[in-house]
Short mmCIF file of C-alpha atoms in Angstrom, two decimals:
data_model
loop_
_atom_site.label_atom_id
_atom_site.label_comp_id
_atom_site.label_asym_id
_atom_site.label_seq_id
_atom_site.Cartn_x
_atom_site.Cartn_y
_atom_site.Cartn_z
CA MET A 770 -4.29 95.43 117.21
CA SER A 771 -5.05 91.98 118.52
CA ASP A 772 -2.94 88.98 117.51
CA TYR A 773 -5.62 87.87 115.10
CA GLU A 774 -5.76 91.28 113.42
CA ILE A 775 -1.96 91.30 113.13
CA VAL A 776 -1.87 87.83 111.51
CA SER A 777 -4.76 88.73 109.20
CA ASN A 778 -3.10 91.95 108.01
CA LEU A 779 0.22 90.18 107.54
CA LYS A 780 -1.46 87.58 105.29
CA GLN A 781 -3.15 90.32 103.34
CA LEU A 782 0.18 92.10 102.94
CA GLN A 783 1.83 88.89 101.74
CA SER A 784 -0.92 88.53 99.12
CA ARG A 785 -0.21 92.02 97.90
CA LEU A 786 3.52 91.32 97.76
CA ILE A 787 2.92 88.15 95.75
CA THR A 788 0.88 90.19 93.29
CA ILE A 789 3.78 92.61 92.90
CA ALA A 790 6.26 89.74 92.45
CA TYR A 791 4.23 88.24 89.63
CA SER A 792 3.72 91.59 87.91
CA SER A 793 7.17 91.53 86.25
CA SER A 794 9.72 88.93 85.23
CA TYR A 795 12.45 91.22 86.57
CA VAL A 796 11.15 90.79 90.16
CA LYS A 797 12.58 87.83 92.02
CA ASN A 798 11.20 88.51 95.51
CA VAL A 799 9.33 91.32 97.26
CA SER A 800 9.77 91.85 101.02
CA ALA A 801 8.31 94.25 103.55
CA HIS A 802 10.46 94.87 106.66
CA ILE A 803 8.32 96.13 109.60
CA PHE A 804 10.65 97.37 112.30
CA SER A 805 7.91 98.11 114.85
CA ILE A 806 6.90 94.46 115.17
CA HIS A 807 10.25 92.97 114.09
CA LYS A 808 8.73 91.05 111.21
CA THR A 809 9.69 90.51 107.57
CA VAL A 810 6.90 89.57 105.11
CA SER A 811 8.22 87.98 101.89
CA SER A 812 6.40 86.96 98.70
CA ASN A 813 8.44 83.77 98.65
CA ARG A 814 8.72 82.70 102.34
CA GLY A 815 5.78 84.37 104.01
CA VAL A 816 6.18 85.90 107.48
CA ASP A 817 9.61 85.59 109.13
CA PRO A 818 11.40 87.29 111.94
CA LEU A 819 12.93 90.57 110.93
CA ASP A 820 15.96 90.14 108.68
CA LEU A 821 18.70 92.00 110.46
CA LYS A 822 20.71 92.35 107.30
CA ALA A 823 17.82 94.36 105.82
CA TYR A 824 18.88 97.28 108.03
CA GLU A 825 22.24 97.46 106.24
CA ARG A 826 20.60 97.35 102.82
CA THR A 827 18.04 99.93 103.92
CA ARG A 828 20.73 102.17 105.33
CA ALA A 829 22.55 102.11 101.99
CA ALA A 830 19.46 103.53 100.26
CA ALA A 831 18.74 106.16 102.89
CA GLY A 832 19.06 109.74 101.68
CA LEU A 833 18.92 108.81 97.96
CA THR A 834 16.20 110.26 95.77
CA GLY A 835 14.07 108.15 93.49
CA ALA A 836 14.06 104.40 93.29
CA GLN A 837 17.65 103.24 93.66
CA ILE A 838 19.38 99.97 92.84
CA ILE A 839 21.22 98.58 95.86
CA ARG A 840 23.92 95.96 95.43
CA TYR A 841 24.31 93.78 98.50
CA GLU A 842 26.20 90.46 98.61
CA ASP A 843 26.06 90.17 94.78
CA ARG A 844 22.32 90.69 94.82
CA LEU A 845 20.35 93.59 93.47
CA TYR A 846 17.63 95.28 95.41
CA LEU A 847 15.25 98.07 94.58
CA THR A 848 14.63 99.68 97.97
CA THR A 849 12.54 102.56 99.23
CA VAL A 850 12.63 103.87 102.80
CA TYR A 851 9.48 105.35 104.35
CA PRO A 852 9.51 107.57 106.23
CA SER A 853 13.19 108.34 105.93
CA ASP A 854 15.45 110.07 108.44
CA LYS A 855 18.46 109.51 106.22
CA THR A 856 19.58 106.56 108.41
CA GLY A 857 16.63 104.19 108.21
CA SER A 858 16.87 103.38 111.91
CA ASN A 859 13.61 105.07 112.80
CA SER A 860 11.69 103.97 109.72
CA SER A 861 8.40 102.24 110.33
CA TYR A 862 8.76 99.82 107.46
CA VAL A 863 10.67 99.29 104.18
CA ILE A 864 9.48 97.80 100.90
CA GLU A 865 12.31 95.95 99.22
CA ILE A 866 12.29 94.26 95.80
CA GLU A 867 14.99 91.77 94.88
CA LEU A 868 15.70 91.97 91.14
CA ASN A 869 16.18 88.93 88.88
CA GLN A 870 19.59 89.43 87.26
CA GLU A 871 19.13 86.39 85.00
CA ALA A 872 15.99 87.96 83.50
CA PHE A 873 17.98 91.10 82.64
CA LYS A 874 20.70 89.03 81.04
CA GLU A 875 18.20 86.97 79.01
CA ASP A 876 16.52 90.07 77.71
CA LEU A 877 19.84 91.68 76.81
CA GLU A 878 20.90 88.57 74.93
CA GLN A 879 17.90 89.04 72.59
CA PHE A 880 19.57 92.13 71.19
CA ASN A 881 22.85 90.39 70.39
CA ILE A 882 22.22 88.95 66.96
CA TYR A 883 25.41 90.29 65.33
CA PRO A 884 29.01 89.15 65.91
CA ASP A 885 31.20 91.20 68.29
CA SER A 886 28.19 93.06 69.62
CA GLY A 887 26.99 93.40 73.19
CA SER A 888 24.53 94.97 75.57
CA TYR A 889 25.00 96.47 79.04
CA LEU A 890 22.69 97.54 81.84
CA ILE A 891 24.85 99.68 84.14
CA ASP A 892 24.13 101.03 87.59
CA LEU A 893 25.57 104.55 87.52
CA THR A 894 25.22 104.99 91.28
CA ASN A 895 27.59 102.15 92.08
CA ARG A 896 29.39 102.39 88.68
CA LYS A 897 28.87 98.65 88.13
CA GLU A 898 27.11 96.62 85.53
CA ILE A 899 23.80 95.08 86.43
CA ALA A 900 23.68 92.71 83.48
CA MET A 901 25.81 92.12 80.42
CA ALA A 902 25.52 90.01 77.30
CA ASN A 903 27.82 89.82 74.27
CA THR A 904 28.64 87.71 71.21
CA GLY A 905 32.42 87.93 71.09
CA LYS A 906 34.11 91.24 71.67
CA ILE A 907 33.79 92.21 75.38
CA LEU A 908 34.05 95.83 76.48
CA GLN A 909 34.88 96.57 80.09
CA SER A 910 32.18 98.47 81.88
CA ASP A 911 34.79 100.83 83.38
CA SER A 912 35.84 101.86 79.84
CA ILE A 913 32.23 102.42 78.89
CA LEU A 914 31.55 104.47 82.03
CA GLU A 915 34.47 106.76 81.23
CA ASP A 916 32.64 107.78 78.07
CA PHE A 917 29.04 107.74 79.28
CA VAL A 918 29.09 108.75 82.94
CA THR A 919 28.54 112.40 81.98
CA THR A 920 25.86 111.61 79.44
CA ASN A 921 22.56 113.25 80.37
CA GLN A 922 20.35 112.00 77.60
CA SER A 923 19.72 109.20 75.16
CA GLY A 924 21.31 109.01 71.74
CA THR A 925 23.85 107.39 69.47
CA SER A 926 27.60 107.81 69.07
CA LEU A 927 30.66 106.43 67.34
CA ARG A 928 33.44 105.75 69.86
CA LYS A 929 36.74 103.95 70.22
CA ILE A 930 37.95 101.78 73.12
CA ASP A 931 41.29 99.90 72.99
CA SER A 932 41.58 100.31 69.17
CA PHE A 933 38.05 98.92 68.85
CA ARG A 934 35.73 101.30 67.08
CA TYR A 935 32.09 100.71 67.81
CA TYR A 936 28.75 102.32 67.19
CA SER A 937 26.56 102.59 70.27
CA VAL A 938 22.91 103.24 71.02
CA TYR A 939 22.18 104.21 74.60
CA ALA A 940 19.38 105.35 76.88
CA ARG A 941 19.67 106.81 80.39
CA SER A 942 17.11 106.93 83.20
CA ASP A 943 17.59 109.75 85.74
CA TYR A 944 14.98 108.23 88.05
CA LEU A 945 16.76 104.87 88.25
CA ASN A 946 20.22 106.37 87.55
CA MET A 947 20.81 103.51 85.11
CA LEU A 948 22.28 103.32 81.61
CA LEU A 949 21.13 100.86 78.95
CA LEU A 950 23.68 100.55 76.13
CA ARG A 951 24.03 98.44 73.05
CA TYR A 952 27.14 98.46 70.86
CA LEU A 953 27.97 97.16 67.40
CA PRO A 954 31.30 97.05 65.55
CA GLU A 955 31.79 100.01 63.25
CA ASN A 956 32.26 97.87 60.15
CA LEU A 957 29.03 96.03 60.92
CA VAL A 958 27.14 99.32 60.76
CA PHE A 959 28.95 101.17 58.01
CA THR A 960 29.90 98.29 55.73
CA PRO A 961 26.25 97.81 54.64
CA MET A 962 26.06 101.57 54.26
CA ARG A 963 29.16 101.52 52.11
CA ASN A 964 27.71 98.64 50.14
CA PHE A 965 24.52 100.61 49.84
CA THR A 966 26.52 103.62 48.71
CA ASN A 967 28.27 101.45 46.16
CA TRP A 968 24.93 100.17 44.95
CA ILE A 969 23.69 103.76 44.73
CA TRP A 970 26.72 104.67 42.59
CA ILE A 971 26.13 101.61 40.44
CA PHE A 972 22.49 102.62 40.13
CA VAL A 973 23.51 106.19 39.24
CA MET A 974 26.00 104.99 36.62
CA VAL A 975 23.51 102.57 35.15
CA SER A 976 20.88 105.34 35.12
CA ILE A 977 23.32 107.67 33.34
CA LEU A 978 24.13 104.89 30.88
CA VAL A 979 20.44 104.22 30.25
CA ILE A 980 19.77 107.95 29.82
CA ALA A 981 22.73 108.23 27.43
CA ILE A 982 21.52 105.24 25.41
CA PHE A 983 17.98 106.62 25.41
CA THR A 984 19.26 110.05 24.36
CA LEU A 985 21.36 108.58 21.54
CA THR A 986 18.41 106.43 20.46
CA MET A 987 16.07 109.43 20.51
CA ASN A 988 18.63 111.48 18.64
CA ARG A 989 19.02 108.79 16.01
CA PHE A 990 15.39 107.82 15.54
CA ILE A 991 13.61 111.13 16.26
CA ASN A 992 15.87 114.17 16.64
CA LYS A 993 17.98 113.74 13.48
CA PRO A 994 15.00 112.93 11.22
CA ILE A 995 13.12 115.95 12.59
CA LYS A 996 16.13 118.24 12.13
CA LYS A 997 16.53 116.97 8.60
CA LEU A 998 12.84 117.55 7.91
CA VAL A 999 12.99 121.09 9.34
CA GLU A 1000 16.12 121.82 7.30
CA VAL A 1001 14.51 120.82 4.00
CA PHE A 1002 11.34 122.74 4.87
CA ARG A 1003 13.48 125.86 5.35
CA GLN A 1004 15.09 125.27 1.98
CA VAL A 1005 11.66 124.96 0.44
CA GLU A 1006 10.68 128.25 2.13
CA ASN A 1007 13.77 129.84 0.52
CA GLY A 1008 12.58 128.66 -2.88
CA ASN A 1009 14.59 125.46 -3.36
CA LEU A 1010 12.08 123.01 -4.79
CA GLN A 1011 14.64 120.61 -6.25
CA ILE A 1012 15.31 118.96 -2.90
CA SER A 1013 14.11 115.55 -1.78
CA LEU A 1014 14.52 113.20 1.19
CA ASN A 1015 15.84 109.67 1.04
CA THR A 1016 13.46 107.35 2.88
CA ASP A 1017 16.29 104.81 3.33
CA ASP A 1018 18.09 107.19 5.68
CA VAL A 1019 15.55 106.64 8.47
CA GLU A 1020 14.72 103.42 10.30
CA SER A 1021 11.36 104.58 11.64
CA LYS A 1022 8.37 103.70 9.47
CA GLU A 1023 6.62 106.84 10.62
CA PHE A 1024 9.43 109.15 9.47
CA ALA A 1025 9.83 107.14 6.26
CA TYR A 1026 6.14 107.87 5.60
CA LEU A 1027 6.65 111.59 6.39
CA TYR A 1028 9.68 111.72 4.08
CA ALA A 1029 7.72 110.08 1.26
CA ARG A 1030 4.80 112.51 1.79
CA PHE A 1031 7.25 115.44 1.78
CA ASN A 1032 8.78 114.30 -1.51
CA LYS A 1033 5.34 113.97 -3.02
CA MET A 1034 4.39 117.45 -1.77
CA VAL A 1035 7.53 118.96 -3.34
CA ASP A 1036 6.82 117.16 -6.60
CA SER A 1037 3.27 118.51 -6.54
CA LEU A 1038 4.55 122.03 -5.87
CA ASN A 1039 7.03 121.76 -8.70
CA MET A 1040 4.30 120.60 -11.04
CA LEU A 1041 1.92 123.39 -9.97
CA ILE A 1042 4.65 126.04 -10.18
CA ASP A 1043 5.69 124.77 -13.59
CA GLN A 1044 2.09 124.95 -14.76
CA ALA A 1045 1.67 128.43 -13.28
CA TYR A 1046 4.96 129.57 -14.83
CA LYS A 1047 4.06 128.23 -18.27
CA GLN A 1048 0.64 129.82 -17.95
CA LYS A 1049 2.29 133.11 -17.01
CA ILE A 1050 4.63 132.88 -19.97
CA LEU A 1051 1.76 132.19 -22.30
CA THR A 1052 -0.15 135.13 -20.85
CA GLN A 1053 2.84 137.43 -21.28
CA ARG A 1054 3.31 136.29 -24.86
CA ALA A 1055 -0.36 136.86 -25.59
CA GLU A 1056 -0.10 140.34 -24.12
CA LEU A 1057 3.02 141.01 -26.21
CA LYS A 1058 1.21 139.86 -29.35
CA GLN A 1059 -1.64 142.08 -28.42
CA LEU A 1060 0.68 145.07 -28.07
CA GLN A 1061 2.31 144.27 -31.38
CA ALA A 1062 -1.13 144.15 -32.99
CA GLN A 1063 -1.92 147.55 -31.48
CA ILE A 1064 0.60 149.39 -33.67
CA LYS A 1065 -1.38 152.34 -34.86
CA PRO A 1066 -2.07 152.31 -38.60
CA HIS A 1067 -1.51 156.01 -38.90
CA PHE A 1068 2.22 155.51 -38.05
CA LEU A 1069 2.49 153.28 -41.13
CA TYR A 1070 0.33 155.66 -43.24
CA ASN A 1071 2.38 158.69 -42.22
CA SER A 1072 5.56 156.80 -43.00
CA PHE A 1073 4.29 156.05 -46.53
CA PHE A 1074 3.33 159.69 -47.07
CA ILE A 1075 6.80 160.78 -45.90
CA ILE A 1076 8.38 158.30 -48.32
CA ASN A 1077 6.25 159.70 -51.13
CA THR A 1078 7.17 163.28 -50.30
CA MET A 1079 10.87 162.48 -49.97
CA ALA A 1080 10.80 160.66 -53.35
CA GLN A 1081 9.12 163.63 -55.07
CA THR A 1082 11.55 166.14 -53.60
CA GLY A 1083 14.55 163.97 -54.19
CA ASP A 1084 15.48 163.93 -50.47
CA ASP A 1085 18.82 162.28 -49.91
CA ASN A 1086 17.58 160.70 -46.64
CA LEU A 1087 15.00 158.56 -48.48
CA ILE A 1088 17.17 155.49 -48.57
CA GLU A 1089 18.13 155.81 -44.88
CA PHE A 1090 14.51 156.37 -43.94
CA THR A 1091 13.23 153.31 -45.77
CA ASN A 1092 16.01 151.20 -44.24
CA HIS A 1093 15.05 152.35 -40.78
CA LEU A 1094 11.38 151.65 -41.50
CA GLY A 1095 12.16 148.17 -42.79
CA GLU A 1096 14.32 147.34 -39.78
CA TYR A 1097 11.61 148.64 -37.47
CA TYR A 1098 8.84 146.44 -38.92
CA ARG A 1099 11.11 143.44 -39.30
CA TYR A 1100 11.95 143.60 -35.59
CA LEU A 1101 8.29 143.94 -34.64
CA THR A 1102 6.99 141.08 -36.73
CA ARG A 1103 9.58 138.41 -36.03
CA ASN A 1104 8.47 135.84 -33.41
CA ALA A 1105 11.50 133.62 -33.08
CA ALA A 1106 12.85 134.80 -29.72
CA ASP A 1107 11.23 136.40 -26.69
CA ILE A 1108 14.58 136.92 -24.88
CA ILE A 1109 17.27 138.81 -26.80
CA PRO A 1110 20.57 140.58 -25.99
CA LEU A 1111 20.11 144.08 -24.66
CA HIS A 1112 22.07 145.69 -27.50
CA GLU A 1113 19.51 144.41 -30.05
CA GLU A 1114 16.67 145.98 -28.09
CA ILE A 1115 18.64 149.23 -27.87
CA GLU A 1116 19.29 149.19 -31.65
CA HIS A 1117 15.58 148.76 -32.28
CA ALA A 1118 14.84 151.71 -30.01
CA ARG A 1119 17.49 153.80 -31.85
CA THR A 1120 15.87 152.85 -35.19
CA TYR A 1121 12.50 154.04 -33.84
CA THR A 1122 13.94 157.36 -32.61
CA SER A 1123 15.72 157.84 -35.98
CA ILE A 1124 12.35 157.50 -37.74
CA LEU A 1125 10.81 160.03 -35.36
CA SER A 1126 13.73 162.41 -35.83
CA MET A 1127 13.35 162.29 -39.63
CA ARG A 1128 9.63 162.93 -39.35
CA PHE A 1129 10.01 165.83 -36.94
CA THR A 1130 13.39 167.26 -37.79
CA LYS A 1131 12.75 170.74 -36.44
CA ASN A 1132 10.57 170.16 -33.34
CA LEU A 1133 12.01 166.99 -31.71
CA THR A 1134 15.28 166.39 -29.90
CA VAL A 1135 16.19 162.84 -28.90
CA GLU A 1136 18.97 162.38 -26.35
CA PHE A 1137 20.05 158.75 -26.53
CA GLY A 1138 22.74 157.62 -24.07
CA SER A 1139 25.08 154.70 -24.50
CA CYS A 1140 24.65 151.32 -22.82
CA PRO A 1141 27.43 150.08 -20.50
CA LYS A 1142 29.53 147.49 -22.28
CA GLU A 1143 29.16 144.91 -19.52
CA PHE A 1144 25.38 144.89 -20.11
CA GLU A 1145 25.37 144.77 -23.90
CA GLN A 1146 24.86 141.00 -23.97
CA TYR A 1147 22.53 140.99 -20.99
CA PRO A 1148 19.39 138.92 -21.83
CA VAL A 1149 16.21 141.01 -21.72
CA PRO A 1150 12.59 140.49 -22.83
CA ARG A 1151 11.87 141.87 -26.32
CA LEU A 1152 10.15 145.25 -26.77
CA ILE A 1153 10.77 146.90 -23.38
CA ILE A 1154 12.36 150.23 -24.49
CA GLN A 1155 10.67 151.19 -27.81
CA PRO A 1156 7.10 151.10 -26.35
CA LEU A 1157 8.22 153.56 -23.62
CA ILE A 1158 9.67 155.94 -26.22
CA GLU A 1159 6.51 155.64 -28.27
CA ASN A 1160 4.43 156.33 -25.16
CA ALA A 1161 6.54 159.41 -24.33
CA PHE A 1162 6.16 160.74 -27.86
CA GLU A 1163 2.42 160.14 -28.24
CA HIS A 1164 1.27 161.24 -24.76
CA ALA A 1165 3.70 163.99 -24.03
CA ALA A 1166 6.05 165.27 -26.70
CA GLU A 1167 3.48 165.04 -29.53
CA LYS A 1168 1.22 167.50 -27.70
CA ARG A 1169 4.01 170.01 -27.44
CA MET A 1170 4.31 171.91 -30.73
CA LYS A 1171 7.99 172.82 -30.38
CA ASP A 1172 11.12 172.10 -28.35
CA ARG A 1173 10.02 168.53 -27.75
CA ILE A 1174 12.64 166.44 -25.87
CA ILE A 1175 12.86 162.71 -25.29
CA SER A 1176 15.79 161.44 -23.18
CA ILE A 1177 16.98 157.82 -22.90
CA SER A 1178 19.79 157.13 -20.42
CA PHE A 1179 21.54 154.15 -18.81
CA GLU A 1180 22.94 153.88 -15.26
CA ILE A 1181 24.32 151.02 -13.14
CA ARG A 1182 23.22 150.95 -9.49
CA GLU A 1183 24.10 148.10 -7.10
CA GLU A 1184 24.85 145.74 -10.03
CA ARG A 1185 21.46 146.52 -11.59
CA LEU A 1186 20.96 148.41 -14.84
CA HIS A 1187 18.50 151.33 -14.73
CA ILE A 1188 17.14 152.43 -18.13
CA THR A 1189 15.39 155.79 -17.96
CA VAL A 1190 13.01 157.31 -20.56
CA GLU A 1191 11.91 160.92 -19.86
CA ASP A 1192 10.08 163.65 -21.74
CA ASN A 1193 9.31 167.32 -21.26
CA GLY A 1194 5.57 167.09 -21.73
CA THR A 1195 3.34 169.49 -19.87
CA SER A 1196 -0.05 167.71 -19.94
CA LEU A 1197 0.62 165.15 -17.16
CA SER A 1198 -1.05 166.26 -13.91
CA ASP A 1199 -0.14 164.98 -10.45
CA GLU A 1200 -3.45 163.16 -10.17
CA GLU A 1201 -2.84 161.33 -13.44
CA LEU A 1202 0.66 160.38 -12.29
CA ILE A 1203 -0.68 158.96 -9.02
CA LYS A 1204 -3.34 157.04 -10.93
CA LEU A 1205 -0.69 155.53 -13.24
CA GLN A 1206 1.48 154.56 -10.28
CA LYS A 1207 -1.46 152.82 -8.53
CA THR A 1208 -2.39 150.99 -11.73
CA LEU A 1209 1.19 149.78 -12.07
CA VAL A 1210 1.26 148.49 -8.48
CA LEU A 1211 -2.19 146.84 -8.48
CA GLN A 1212 -1.89 145.46 -12.05
CA PRO A 1213 -5.58 144.49 -12.45
CA ASP A 1214 -5.99 141.21 -14.33
CA ASP A 1215 -9.43 142.06 -15.66
CA GLY A 1216 -8.52 145.53 -16.98
CA GLU A 1217 -6.79 146.71 -20.12
CA VAL A 1218 -3.19 145.56 -20.35
CA THR A 1219 -1.11 148.59 -21.22
CA ALA A 1220 2.49 148.63 -22.35
CA LEU A 1221 3.67 149.69 -18.88
CA ILE A 1222 1.84 146.85 -17.13
CA ASN A 1223 3.06 144.31 -19.69
CA ILE A 1224 6.68 145.39 -19.41
CA ASN A 1225 6.51 145.47 -15.60
CA ARG A 1226 5.14 141.92 -15.47
CA ARG A 1227 7.71 140.54 -17.90
CA LEU A 1228 10.64 142.08 -16.05
CA LYS A 1229 9.54 140.68 -12.68
CA LEU A 1230 8.96 137.28 -14.27
CA GLN A 1231 12.34 137.35 -16.01
CA TYR A 1232 14.39 138.56 -12.99
CA ASP A 1233 12.89 139.10 -9.51
CA GLU A 1234 10.43 141.22 -7.54
CA ASN A 1235 12.97 144.03 -7.23
CA SER A 1236 12.94 144.46 -10.99
CA GLY A 1237 10.23 146.20 -12.99
CA VAL A 1238 8.94 149.66 -13.94
CA VAL A 1239 9.01 152.79 -11.74
CA LEU A 1240 7.05 155.96 -12.61
CA TYR A 1241 7.95 159.44 -11.37
CA ARG A 1242 7.88 163.12 -12.32
CA SER A 1243 10.74 163.76 -14.73
CA PRO A 1244 13.15 166.67 -14.09
CA LEU A 1245 12.25 167.72 -17.68
CA GLY A 1246 8.68 168.26 -16.51
CA GLY A 1247 6.92 165.31 -18.06
CA LEU A 1248 6.73 161.59 -17.25
CA GLY A 1249 9.78 159.63 -16.15
CA VAL A 1250 9.83 155.88 -16.64
CA LYS A 1251 12.63 153.80 -15.14
CA LEU A 1252 13.28 150.17 -16.11
CA ILE A 1253 15.14 148.22 -13.37
CA LEU A 1254 16.75 145.06 -14.68
CA GLY A 1255 17.92 142.17 -12.50
CA PRO A 1256 21.47 141.92 -11.21
CA ARG A 1257 24.10 141.11 -13.81
CA ARG A 1258 25.18 137.45 -13.81
CA GLU A 1259 28.74 136.45 -14.59
#
């Protein structure tokens, strides 16, 4: 090249170097050392004779891979050798960048906003710090290098140097072989975390307290009133209609309203049940009167004829017969009490069977058992045994011309008294028995009220649903009727 071309290219190179220098605040000066023409082109000074010291700096970087930091006379250089023969003596030229150490330090100081913290930029090739900034506690770079020289990646760690525990954040560059590290005292990092943990515990405890208060409040204002309401509803289901709720026991207006409505509902149920019960009693009494009015006139007529015959023949049983007949009709026609002691009902039934025995002395056998003593005073509805004996005689034994049997027995089963009336009639078919059983179970309200239906209703009304009348085929051959009375009460 001519001298003009050389000067022109050198000026152009300087312009390029200036552009590089202004591209980063970390660049202090950019130089190009051209060994072939013994010139050094600098972004700051322009074209100068070749800097002989550049050979030493270049030689230090020879043979190293990547862009390496070279420390020379307390200055930092970023040097590349091209082409390289591992000595730099035969290189055509070298591009060399002088780094601005103050710029590194200023940037590192921006990180140090906490006491006893610091930042390091360390050259791992020369094992020296490039820049350092701290706010109190100073760590020696040699101590740091002992821990981080083998580190191959970026990360965080908790370490201890000279009884000083610190938390570090670091990043390593393999290309530059540099380590950027920032450290903070352990207490500066973990104290806020401990405080945060304490606040979390406080929050948890307060939350538990709030939940407990809320639970107690819900239990007081909602759960307890609901449990009380459910409890009284169950008692009502079990038949206890004498229960009521006190509206003063609840503080909620809504539950006070529900309690008041519940009390009104129970009062209405009591009133309706009382009306239904009274109506049932009246109906039962009407049916009883109807049965009493159904006493067949021929029984009275036959009794008068028997009295006449016995008087004409001078029968010694006349007085006893008339006494029995008087007792029989006196018991039937009195209306004072609907519930009487069982022994009175049994005596009336015995009186009736005595009359039948006198009328049919040869063709009728009455087997009358004795009542258990513990049930003699047991309260029972009036006229529950005699109508069954009358029914057995009229519908069964009366149709049998001889050897007629009527049996009345008493038996205690599971604290209930079973009164059985059986006959040895032969006219009752299985179909008729089934029909009677169905009629007794269905108990039609619009049909004829028979003695069996009336007695069954009155026993269930007096005691419970397990009481009543049971029909079956008697072992004697005829109809068997069993009266089941309620459990004996002490």
